[in-house]
JSON list of C-alpha atoms in Angstrom, two decimals:
[
{"chain": "A", "resi": 22, "resn": "ASP", "atom": "CA", "xyz": [0.00, 0.02, 0.00]},
{"chain": "A", "resi": 23, "resn": "GLY", "atom": "CA", "xyz": [1.18, 3.43, -0.86]},
{"chain": "A", "resi": 24, "resn": "GLY", "atom": "CA", "xyz": [1.42, 6.06, 1.82]},
{"chain": "A", "resi": 25, "resn": "ILE", "atom": "CA", "xyz": [3.41, 8.11, 4.23]},
{"chain": "A", "resi": 26, "resn": "THR", "atom": "CA", "xyz": [5.02, 6.65, 7.44]},
{"chain": "A", "resi": 27, "resn": "GLN", "atom": "CA", "xyz": [6.26, 8.49, 10.38]},
{"chain": "A", "resi": 28, "resn": "SER", "atom": "CA", "xyz": [8.06, 7.09, 13.25]},
{"chain": "A", "resi": 29, "resn": "PRO", "atom": "CA", "xyz": [7.89, 6.83, 16.08]},
{"chain": "A", "resi": 30, "resn": "LYS", "atom": "CA", "xyz": [4.32, 7.71, 16.94]},
{"chain": "A", "resi": 31, "resn": "TYR", "atom": "CA", "xyz": [5.34, 8.94, 20.45]},
{"chain": "A", "resi": 32, "resn": "LEU", "atom": "CA", "xyz": [8.83, 10.36, 21.38]},
{"chain": "A", "resi": 33, "resn": "PHE", "atom": "CA", "xyz": [10.15, 11.60, 24.68]},
{"chain": "A", "resi": 34, "resn": "ARG", "atom": "CA", "xyz": [13.47, 13.47, 25.07]},
{"chain": "A", "resi": 35, "resn": "LYS", "atom": "CA", "xyz": [15.18, 15.49, 27.60]},
{"chain": "A", "resi": 36, "resn": "GLU", "atom": "CA", "xyz": [15.80, 19.17, 27.11]},
{"chain": "A", "resi": 37, "resn": "GLY", "atom": "CA", "xyz": [18.98, 20.04, 25.33]},
{"chain": "A", "resi": 38, "resn": "GLN", "atom": "CA", "xyz": [19.05, 16.89, 23.37]},
{"chain": "A", "resi": 39, "resn": "ASN", "atom": "CA", "xyz": [18.64, 16.94, 19.49]},
{"chain": "A", "resi": 40, "resn": "VAL", "atom": "CA", "xyz": [16.05, 14.51, 18.09]},
{"chain": "A", "resi": 41, "resn": "THR", "atom": "CA", "xyz": [15.28, 13.27, 14.55]},
{"chain": "A", "resi": 42, "resn": "LEU", "atom": "CA", "xyz": [11.80, 12.55, 13.26]},
{"chain": "A", "resi": 43, "resn": "SER", "atom": "CA", "xyz": [11.51, 10.20, 10.36]},
{"chain": "A", "resi": 44, "resn": "CYS", "atom": "CA", "xyz": [9.26, 10.63, 7.35]},
{"chain": "A", "resi": 45, "resn": "GLU", "atom": "CA", "xyz": [9.11, 8.23, 4.45]},
{"chain": "A", "resi": 46, "resn": "GLN", "atom": "CA", "xyz": [6.72, 8.17, 1.41]},
{"chain": "A", "resi": 47, "resn": "ASN", "atom": "CA", "xyz": [6.40, 5.60, -1.27]},
{"chain": "A", "resi": 48, "resn": "LEU", "atom": "CA", "xyz": [3.86, 7.68, -3.38]},
{"chain": "A", "resi": 49, "resn": "ASN", "atom": "CA", "xyz": [6.62, 8.97, -5.78]},
{"chain": "A", "resi": 50, "resn": "HIS", "atom": "CA", "xyz": [5.64, 12.50, -4.78]},
{"chain": "A", "resi": 51, "resn": "ASP", "atom": "CA", "xyz": [8.03, 15.35, -5.54]},
{"chain": "A", "resi": 52, "resn": "ALA", "atom": "CA", "xyz": [7.32, 17.73, -2.73]},
{"chain": "A", "resi": 53, "resn": "MET", "atom": "CA", "xyz": [7.40, 16.99, 1.03]},
{"chain": "A", "resi": 54, "resn": "TYR", "atom": "CA", "xyz": [6.59, 19.14, 3.99]},
{"chain": "A", "resi": 55, "resn": "TRP", "atom": "CA", "xyz": [6.78, 19.29, 7.75]},
{"chain": "A", "resi": 56, "resn": "TYR", "atom": "CA", "xyz": [4.18, 20.94, 9.83]},
{"chain": "A", "resi": 57, "resn": "ARG", "atom": "CA", "xyz": [3.85, 21.50, 13.56]},
{"chain": "A", "resi": 58, "resn": "GLN", "atom": "CA", "xyz": [0.55, 21.55, 15.38]},
{"chain": "A", "resi": 59, "resn": "ASP", "atom": "CA", "xyz": [-0.08, 22.88, 18.89]},
{"chain": "A", "resi": 60, "resn": "PRO", "atom": "CA", "xyz": [-3.31, 22.62, 20.88]},
{"chain": "A", "resi": 61, "resn": "GLY", "atom": "CA", "xyz": [-5.92, 24.90, 19.60]},
{"chain": "A", "resi": 62, "resn": "GLN", "atom": "CA", "xyz": [-3.67, 25.87, 16.73]},
{"chain": "A", "resi": 63, "resn": "GLY", "atom": "CA", "xyz": [-3.64, 25.31, 12.98]},
{"chain": "A", "resi": 64, "resn": "LEU", "atom": "CA", "xyz": [-0.80, 23.55, 11.20]},
{"chain": "A", "resi": 65, "resn": "ARG", "atom": "CA", "xyz": [2.32, 25.73, 10.85]},
{"chain": "A", "resi": 66, "resn": "LEU", "atom": "CA", "xyz": [4.88, 25.07, 8.17]},
{"chain": "A", "resi": 67, "resn": "ILE", "atom": "CA", "xyz": [8.44, 24.34, 9.31]},
{"chain": "A", "resi": 68, "resn": "TYR", "atom": "CA", "xyz": [10.23, 23.36, 6.12]},
{"chain": "A", "resi": 69, "resn": "TYR", "atom": "CA", "xyz": [9.32, 22.08, 2.71]},
{"chain": "A", "resi": 70, "resn": "SER", "atom": "CA", "xyz": [11.15, 20.51, -0.15]},
{"chain": "A", "resi": 71, "resn": "GLN", "atom": "CA", "xyz": [10.22, 20.50, -3.84]},
{"chain": "A", "resi": 72, "resn": "ILE", "atom": "CA", "xyz": [12.95, 18.21, -5.17]},
{"chain": "A", "resi": 73, "resn": "VAL", "atom": "CA", "xyz": [15.98, 16.06, -3.89]},
{"chain": "A", "resi": 74, "resn": "ASN", "atom": "CA", "xyz": [18.78, 18.06, -2.40]},
{"chain": "A", "resi": 75, "resn": "ASP", "atom": "CA", "xyz": [16.68, 21.23, -2.04]},
{"chain": "A", "resi": 76, "resn": "PHE", "atom": "CA", "xyz": [14.55, 22.57, 0.69]},
{"chain": "A", "resi": 77, "resn": "GLN", "atom": "CA", "xyz": [13.14, 25.92, 1.90]},
{"chain": "A", "resi": 78, "resn": "LYS", "atom": "CA", "xyz": [12.24, 27.40, 5.24]},
{"chain": "A", "resi": 79, "resn": "GLY", "atom": "CA", "xyz": [8.65, 27.80, 6.19]},
{"chain": "A", "resi": 80, "resn": "ASP", "atom": "CA", "xyz": [7.03, 30.21, 8.66]},
{"chain": "A", "resi": 81, "resn": "ILE", "atom": "CA", "xyz": [8.67, 28.71, 11.84]},
{"chain": "A", "resi": 82, "resn": "ALA", "atom": "CA", "xyz": [12.12, 27.13, 10.70]},
{"chain": "A", "resi": 83, "resn": "GLU", "atom": "CA", "xyz": [14.18, 28.32, 13.65]},
{"chain": "A", "resi": 84, "resn": "GLY", "atom": "CA", "xyz": [15.53, 25.52, 15.79]},
{"chain": "A", "resi": 85, "resn": "TYR", "atom": "CA", "xyz": [14.77, 22.96, 13.12]},
{"chain": "A", "resi": 86, "resn": "SER", "atom": "CA", "xyz": [16.87, 21.35, 10.31]},
{"chain": "A", "resi": 87, "resn": "VAL", "atom": "CA", "xyz": [16.08, 18.95, 7.42]},
{"chain": "A", "resi": 88, "resn": "SER", "atom": "CA", "xyz": [17.66, 16.97, 4.70]},
{"chain": "A", "resi": 89, "resn": "ARG", "atom": "CA", "xyz": [16.34, 15.66, 1.45]},
{"chain": "A", "resi": 90, "resn": "GLU", "atom": "CA", "xyz": [18.96, 13.11, 0.13]},
{"chain": "A", "resi": 91, "resn": "LYS", "atom": "CA", "xyz": [16.34, 10.73, -1.34]},
{"chain": "A", "resi": 92, "resn": "LYS", "atom": "CA", "xyz": [12.92, 11.44, -2.97]},
{"chain": "A", "resi": 93, "resn": "GLU", "atom": "CA", "xyz": [11.29, 9.15, -0.47]},
{"chain": "A", "resi": 94, "resn": "SER", "atom": "CA", "xyz": [12.72, 10.50, 2.75]},
{"chain": "A", "resi": 95, "resn": "PHE", "atom": "CA", "xyz": [12.54, 13.94, 4.57]},
{"chain": "A", "resi": 96, "resn": "PRO", "atom": "CA", "xyz": [13.74, 13.62, 8.11]},
{"chain": "A", "resi": 97, "resn": "LEU", "atom": "CA", "xyz": [13.38, 16.54, 10.51]},
{"chain": "A", "resi": 98, "resn": "THR", "atom": "CA", "xyz": [15.73, 17.28, 13.29]},
{"chain": "A", "resi": 99, "resn": "VAL", "atom": "CA", "xyz": [14.56, 19.25, 16.28]},
{"chain": "A", "resi": 100, "resn": "THR", "atom": "CA", "xyz": [17.55, 20.89, 17.73]},
{"chain": "A", "resi": 101, "resn": "SER", "atom": "CA", "xyz": [18.17, 22.10, 21.31]},
{"chain": "A", "resi": 102, "resn": "ALA", "atom": "CA", "xyz": [17.87, 25.61, 19.95]},
{"chain": "A", "resi": 103, "resn": "GLN", "atom": "CA", "xyz": [14.06, 25.13, 19.43]},
{"chain": "A", "resi": 104, "resn": "LYS", "atom": "CA", "xyz": [12.55, 26.82, 22.51]},
{"chain": "A", "resi": 105, "resn": "ASN", "atom": "CA", "xyz": [9.24, 24.97, 22.54]},
{"chain": "A", "resi": 106, "resn": "PRO", "atom": "CA", "xyz": [9.74, 21.58, 21.00]},
{"chain": "A", "resi": 107, "resn": "THR", "atom": "CA", "xyz": [6.82, 19.69, 22.55]},
{"chain": "A", "resi": 108, "resn": "ALA", "atom": "CA", "xyz": [4.12, 19.55, 19.76]},
{"chain": "A", "resi": 109, "resn": "PHE", "atom": "CA", "xyz": [2.50, 17.14, 17.24]},
{"chain": "A", "resi": 110, "resn": "TYR", "atom": "CA", "xyz": [4.64, 16.90, 14.11]},
{"chain": "A", "resi": 111, "resn": "LEU", "atom": "CA", "xyz": [3.08, 16.01, 10.76]},
{"chain": "A", "resi": 112, "resn": "CYS", "atom": "CA", "xyz": [4.73, 15.29, 7.56]},
{"chain": "A", "resi": 113, "resn": "ALA", "atom": "CA", "xyz": [3.10, 15.52, 4.26]},
{"chain": "A", "resi": 114, "resn": "SER", "atom": "CA", "xyz": [3.70, 15.06, 0.49]},
{"chain": "A", "resi": 115, "resn": "SER", "atom": "CA", "xyz": [2.12, 16.22, -2.74]},
{"chain": "A", "resi": 116, "resn": "ILE", "atom": "CA", "xyz": [2.22, 15.05, -6.37]},
{"chain": "A", "resi": 117, "resn": "SER", "atom": "CA", "xyz": [3.83, 17.99, -7.86]},
{"chain": "A", "resi": 118, "resn": "ARG", "atom": "CA", "xyz": [5.51, 21.15, -6.86]},
{"chain": "A", "resi": 119, "resn": "GLU", "atom": "CA", "xyz": [3.85, 23.18, -9.46]},
{"chain": "A", "resi": 120, "resn": "ALA", "atom": "CA", "xyz": [0.25, 22.67, -8.94]},
{"chain": "A", "resi": 121, "resn": "PRO", "atom": "CA", "xyz": [-1.76, 23.04, -5.74]},
{"chain": "A", "resi": 122, "resn": "TYR", "atom": "CA", "xyz": [-2.44, 19.28, -5.65]},
{"chain": "A", "resi": 123, "resn": "GLU", "atom": "CA", "xyz": [-3.73, 17.91, -2.27]},
{"chain": "A", "resi": 124, "resn": "GLN", "atom": "CA", "xyz": [-1.31, 17.04, 0.36]},
{"chain": "A", "resi": 125, "resn": "TYR", "atom": "CA", "xyz": [-1.28, 13.63, 1.93]},
{"chain": "A", "resi": 126, "resn": "PHE", "atom": "CA", "xyz": [-0.38, 13.33, 5.61]},
{"chain": "A", "resi": 127, "resn": "GLY", "atom": "CA", "xyz": [1.44, 10.85, 7.72]},
{"chain": "A", "resi": 128, "resn": "PRO", "atom": "CA", "xyz": [0.04, 9.68, 11.06]},
{"chain": "A", "resi": 129, "resn": "GLY", "atom": "CA", "xyz": [2.24, 12.21, 12.99]},
{"chain": "A", "resi": 130, "resn": "THR", "atom": "CA", "xyz": [4.75, 12.05, 15.79]},
{"chain": "A", "resi": 131, "resn": "ARG", "atom": "CA", "xyz": [3.97, 13.52, 19.14]},
{"chain": "A", "resi": 132, "resn": "LEU", "atom": "CA", "xyz": [7.19, 14.78, 20.76]},
{"chain": "A", "resi": 133, "resn": "THR", "atom": "CA", "xyz": [7.42, 15.47, 24.42]},
{"chain": "A", "resi": 134, "resn": "VAL", "atom": "CA", "xyz": [10.44, 17.29, 25.79]},
{"chain": "A", "resi": 135, "resn": "THR", "atom": "CA", "xyz": [10.98, 17.59, 29.43]},
{"chain": "B", "resi": 11, "resn": "GLY", "atom": "CA", "xyz": [0.47, 38.45, 4.60]},
{"chain": "B", "resi": 12, "resn": "GLN", "atom": "CA", "xyz": [-2.49, 36.08, 5.01]},
{"chain": "B", "resi": 13, "resn": "ASN", "atom": "CA", "xyz": [-5.45, 35.66, 7.48]},
{"chain": "B", "resi": 14, "resn": "ILE", "atom": "CA", "xyz": [-7.66, 32.73, 7.67]},
{"chain": "B", "resi": 15, "resn": "ASP", "atom": "CA", "xyz": [-10.68, 32.83, 10.04]},
{"chain": "B", "resi": 16, "resn": "GLN", "atom": "CA", "xyz": [-12.96, 30.00, 11.08]},
{"chain": "B", "resi": 17, "resn": "PRO", "atom": "CA", "xyz": [-15.24, 29.60, 14.05]},
{"chain": "B", "resi": 18, "resn": "THR", "atom": "CA", "xyz": [-13.45, 27.78, 16.85]},
{"chain": "B", "resi": 19, "resn": "GLU", "atom": "CA", "xyz": [-16.38, 25.40, 17.95]},
{"chain": "B", "resi": 20, "resn": "MET", "atom": "CA", "xyz": [-19.63, 24.18, 16.67]},
{"chain": "B", "resi": 21, "resn": "THR", "atom": "CA", "xyz": [-22.25, 21.80, 17.82]},
{"chain": "B", "resi": 22, "resn": "ALA", "atom": "CA", "xyz": [-24.86, 20.07, 15.78]},
{"chain": "B", "resi": 23, "resn": "THR", "atom": "CA", "xyz": [-27.30, 17.18, 16.05]},
{"chain": "B", "resi": 24, "resn": "GLU", "atom": "CA", "xyz": [-26.98, 13.79, 14.45]},
{"chain": "B", "resi": 25, "resn": "GLY", "atom": "CA", "xyz": [-28.94, 13.83, 11.10]},
{"chain": "B", "resi": 26, "resn": "ALA", "atom": "CA", "xyz": [-28.90, 17.47, 10.73]},
{"chain": "B", "resi": 27, "resn": "ILE", "atom": "CA", "xyz": [-26.98, 19.78, 8.34]},
{"chain": "B", "resi": 28, "resn": "VAL", "atom": "CA", "xyz": [-24.09, 22.13, 9.50]},
{"chain": "B", "resi": 29, "resn": "GLN", "atom": "CA", "xyz": [-22.27, 24.87, 7.65]},
{"chain": "B", "resi": 30, "resn": "ILE", "atom": "CA", "xyz": [-18.62, 25.69, 8.62]},
{"chain": "B", "resi": 31, "resn": "ASN", "atom": "CA", "xyz": [-17.45, 29.01, 7.34]},
{"chain": "B", "resi": 32, "resn": "CYS", "atom": "CA", "xyz": [-14.00, 30.11, 6.40]},
{"chain": "B", "resi": 33, "resn": "THR", "atom": "CA", "xyz": [-13.06, 33.75, 5.47]},
{"chain": "B", "resi": 34, "resn": "TYR", "atom": "CA", "xyz": [-9.62, 34.68, 4.16]},
{"chain": "B", "resi": 35, "resn": "GLN", "atom": "CA", "xyz": [-7.42, 37.51, 3.14]},
{"chain": "B", "resi": 36, "resn": "THR", "atom": "CA", "xyz": [-4.53, 36.57, 0.94]},
{"chain": "B", "resi": 37, "resn": "SER", "atom": "CA", "xyz": [-2.11, 38.18, -1.50]},
{"chain": "B", "resi": 38, "resn": "GLY", "atom": "CA", "xyz": [-2.26, 35.26, -3.89]},
{"chain": "B", "resi": 39, "resn": "PHE", "atom": "CA", "xyz": [-4.65, 32.48, -4.42]},
{"chain": "B", "resi": 40, "resn": "ASN", "atom": "CA", "xyz": [-4.21, 29.07, -6.08]},
{"chain": "B", "resi": 41, "resn": "GLY", "atom": "CA", "xyz": [-7.17, 27.16, -4.34]},
{"chain": "B", "resi": 42, "resn": "LEU", "atom": "CA", "xyz": [-8.82, 26.37, -1.05]},
{"chain": "B", "resi": 43, "resn": "PHE", "atom": "CA", "xyz": [-8.74, 23.07, 0.68]},
{"chain": "B", "resi": 44, "resn": "TRP", "atom": "CA", "xyz": [-10.89, 21.58, 3.42]},
{"chain": "B", "resi": 45, "resn": "TYR", "atom": "CA", "xyz": [-9.39, 18.74, 5.65]},
{"chain": "B", "resi": 46, "resn": "GLN", "atom": "CA", "xyz": [-10.96, 16.70, 8.40]},
{"chain": "B", "resi": 47, "resn": "GLN", "atom": "CA", "xyz": [-8.90, 15.88, 11.46]},
{"chain": "B", "resi": 48, "resn": "HIS", "atom": "CA", "xyz": [-9.89, 13.39, 14.20]},
{"chain": "B", "resi": 49, "resn": "ALA", "atom": "CA", "xyz": [-8.20, 13.92, 17.55]},
{"chain": "B", "resi": 50, "resn": "GLY", "atom": "CA", "xyz": [-4.57, 12.77, 17.56]},
{"chain": "B", "resi": 51, "resn": "GLU", "atom": "CA", "xyz": [-4.81, 11.80, 13.85]},
{"chain": "B", "resi": 52, "resn": "ALA", "atom": "CA", "xyz": [-3.54, 13.07, 10.62]},
{"chain": "B", "resi": 53, "resn": "PRO", "atom": "CA", "xyz": [-5.75, 15.52, 8.50]},
{"chain": "B", "resi": 54, "resn": "THR", "atom": "CA", "xyz": [-7.46, 13.92, 5.64]},
{"chain": "B", "resi": 55, "resn": "PHE", "atom": "CA", "xyz": [-8.48, 15.57, 2.39]},
{"chain": "B", "resi": 56, "resn": "LEU", "atom": "CA", "xyz": [-12.10, 16.57, 1.92]},
{"chain": "B", "resi": 57, "resn": "SER", "atom": "CA", "xyz": [-12.43, 19.08, -0.86]},
{"chain": "B", "resi": 58, "resn": "TYR", "atom": "CA", "xyz": [-10.64, 21.52, -3.07]},
{"chain": "B", "resi": 59, "resn": "ASN", "atom": "CA", "xyz": [-12.08, 24.68, -4.74]},
{"chain": "B", "resi": 60, "resn": "VAL", "atom": "CA", "xyz": [-10.25, 26.86, -7.20]},
{"chain": "B", "resi": 61, "resn": "LEU", "atom": "CA", "xyz": [-13.11, 28.33, -9.01]},
{"chain": "B", "resi": 62, "resn": "ASP", "atom": "CA", "xyz": [-16.27, 30.00, -7.66]},
{"chain": "B", "resi": 63, "resn": "GLY", "atom": "CA", "xyz": [-19.18, 27.74, -6.92]},
{"chain": "B", "resi": 64, "resn": "LEU", "atom": "CA", "xyz": [-20.10, 24.67, -5.23]},
{"chain": "B", "resi": 65, "resn": "GLU", "atom": "CA", "xyz": [-18.33, 21.22, -5.32]},
{"chain": "B", "resi": 66, "resn": "GLU", "atom": "CA", "xyz": [-20.42, 18.31, -4.00]},
{"chain": "B", "resi": 67, "resn": "LYS", "atom": "CA", "xyz": [-18.89, 15.04, -2.87]},
{"chain": "B", "resi": 68, "resn": "GLY", "atom": "CA", "xyz": [-21.45, 12.81, -1.13]},
{"chain": "B", "resi": 69, "resn": "ARG", "atom": "CA", "xyz": [-22.65, 14.13, 2.13]},
{"chain": "B", "resi": 70, "resn": "PHE", "atom": "CA", "xyz": [-19.94, 17.04, 1.90]},
{"chain": "B", "resi": 71, "resn": "SER", "atom": "CA", "xyz": [-20.04, 20.08, -0.22]},
{"chain": "B", "resi": 72, "resn": "SER", "atom": "CA", "xyz": [-17.79, 23.04, -0.44]},
{"chain": "B", "resi": 73, "resn": "PHE", "atom": "CA", "xyz": [-18.42, 26.52, -1.73]},
{"chain": "B", "resi": 74, "resn": "LEU", "atom": "CA", "xyz": [-16.06, 29.30, -2.78]},
{"chain": "B", "resi": 75, "resn": "SER", "atom": "CA", "xyz": [-16.45, 32.96, -3.55]},
{"chain": "B", "resi": 76, "resn": "ARG", "atom": "CA", "xyz": [-13.02, 34.42, -4.47]},
{"chain": "B", "resi": 77, "resn": "SER", "atom": "CA", "xyz": [-14.37, 37.95, -4.68]},
{"chain": "B", "resi": 78, "resn": "LYS", "atom": "CA", "xyz": [-15.63, 37.75, -1.11]},
{"chain": "B", "resi": 79, "resn": "GLY", "atom": "CA", "xyz": [-12.76, 35.74, 0.34]},
{"chain": "B", "resi": 80, "resn": "TYR", "atom": "CA", "xyz": [-15.32, 33.23, 1.60]},
{"chain": "B", "resi": 81, "resn": "SER", "atom": "CA", "xyz": [-15.71, 29.47, 1.63]},
{"chain": "B", "resi": 82, "resn": "TYR", "atom": "CA", "xyz": [-17.99, 27.13, 3.42]},
{"chain": "B", "resi": 83, "resn": "LEU", "atom": "CA", "xyz": [-18.06, 23.38, 4.07]},
{"chain": "B", "resi": 84, "resn": "LEU", "atom": "CA", "xyz": [-21.56, 21.89, 4.31]},
{"chain": "B", "resi": 85, "resn": "LEU", "atom": "CA", "xyz": [-21.99, 18.55, 5.97]},
{"chain": "B", "resi": 86, "resn": "LYS", "atom": "CA", "xyz": [-25.42, 16.80, 5.56]},
{"chain": "B", "resi": 87, "resn": "GLU", "atom": "CA", "xyz": [-27.00, 13.96, 7.36]},
{"chain": "B", "resi": 88, "resn": "LEU", "atom": "CA", "xyz": [-24.54, 14.29, 10.12]},
{"chain": "B", "resi": 89, "resn": "GLN", "atom": "CA", "xyz": [-23.18, 11.17, 11.81]},
{"chain": "B", "resi": 90, "resn": "MET", "atom": "CA", "xyz": [-21.53, 10.79, 15.11]},
{"chain": "B", "resi": 91, "resn": "LYS", "atom": "CA", "xyz": [-18.19, 9.97, 13.36]},
{"chain": "B", "resi": 92, "resn": "ASP", "atom": "CA", "xyz": [-18.29, 13.48, 11.82]},
{"chain": "B", "resi": 93, "resn": "SER", "atom": "CA", "xyz": [-17.22, 14.80, 15.27]},
{"chain": "B", "resi": 94, "resn": "ALA", "atom": "CA", "xyz": [-13.77, 16.18, 14.36]},
{"chain": "B", "resi": 95, "resn": "SER", "atom": "CA", "xyz": [-11.88, 19.39, 13.54]},
{"chain": "B", "resi": 96, "resn": "TYR", "atom": "CA", "xyz": [-12.33, 20.89, 10.00]},
{"chain": "B", "resi": 97, "resn": "LEU", "atom": "CA", "xyz": [-9.31, 22.78, 8.70]},
{"chain": "B", "resi": 98, "resn": "CYS", "atom": "CA", "xyz": [-9.57, 25.40, 5.97]},
{"chain": "B", "resi": 99, "resn": "ALA", "atom": "CA", "xyz": [-6.28, 25.97, 4.06]},
{"chain": "B", "resi": 100, "resn": "ILE", "atom": "CA", "xyz": [-5.15, 28.19, 1.37]},
{"chain": "B", "resi": 101, "resn": "SER", "atom": "CA", "xyz": [-2.71, 27.52, -1.43]},
{"chain": "B", "resi": 102, "resn": "ASN", "atom": "CA", "xyz": [-1.31, 30.92, -2.46]},
{"chain": "B", "resi": 103, "resn": "SER", "atom": "CA", "xyz": [1.97, 29.93, -4.14]},
{"chain": "B", "resi": 104, "resn": "GLY", "atom": "CA", "xyz": [1.70, 26.24, -5.03]},
{"chain": "B", "resi": 105, "resn": "TYR", "atom": "CA", "xyz": [4.19, 24.79, -2.81]},
{"chain": "B", "resi": 106, "resn": "ALA", "atom": "CA", "xyz": [2.62, 24.75, 0.66]},
{"chain": "B", "resi": 107, "resn": "LEU", "atom": "CA", "xyz": [-0.66, 25.30, 2.52]},
{"chain": "B", "resi": 108, "resn": "ASN", "atom": "CA", "xyz": [-1.52, 27.91, 5.02]},
{"chain": "B", "resi": 109, "resn": "PHE", "atom": "CA", "xyz": [-4.03, 26.58, 7.57]},
{"chain": "B", "resi": 110, "resn": "GLY", "atom": "CA", "xyz": [-6.70, 28.18, 9.69]},
{"chain": "B", "resi": 111, "resn": "LYS", "atom": "CA", "xyz": [-6.82, 27.17, 13.30]},
{"chain": "B", "resi": 112, "resn": "GLY", "atom": "CA", "xyz": [-9.64, 24.83, 12.52]},
{"chain": "B", "resi": 113, "resn": "THR", "atom": "CA", "xyz": [-13.22, 24.28, 13.59]},
{"chain": "B", "resi": 114, "resn": "SER", "atom": "CA", "xyz": [-14.07, 21.72, 16.29]},
{"chain": "B", "resi": 115, "resn": "LEU", "atom": "CA", "xyz": [-17.32, 20.20, 15.47]},
{"chain": "B", "resi": 116, "resn": "LEU", "atom": "CA", "xyz": [-19.25, 18.12, 18.04]},
{"chain": "B", "resi": 117, "resn": "VAL", "atom": "CA", "xyz": [-22.06, 15.93, 16.80]},
{"chain": "B", "resi": 118, "resn": "THR", "atom": "CA", "xyz": [-24.60, 15.12, 19.52]},
{"chain": "B", "resi": 119, "resn": "PRO", "atom": "CA", "xyz": [-27.34, 12.38, 19.54]}
]
């Protein structure tokens, strides 16, 4: 079955540690995205990538980093510089970077930093 | 800049019809999306409007007026499983979506 996988579903870390969230898709989509969702808030864009080896900052990129070495994979690192890392993180992909095609979302990773 | 407004919460009765409104101000417009999100889960795509008018898909319909910066999602024959958050999102450059804060819908018996 085609889809987007994120792992793990729940992640706990101590303050000051970097942590990497996994996102893999087998939909052959060009574009991939990372969003963050806080209680009572909409989704906010962290980073996006339109093609391999290229990515752009979204609205709240500070304290995060990404890589796009393969079309299928777009991992997100939450660094110790991120002031409020506890949140629900969603990865998404879309069929083309040119058209506003619908985005497909992974199941999300809930990160708790204490 | 961009601003997307939706009501925070709504309540409706099973079997009824509910309309969830979304108003927006944006510097560019490539389309408007509606997503459904159950608590703790990923958003799932419901509808997409790029031209003015009504798009119907089963029990769900979505309307767009670009001149008014207005959309609504209409849910008919409400079921208990429709209790969820409904997210309005704007595509204004083709590469990413800007989401409203969502409307939490509670369907009661």
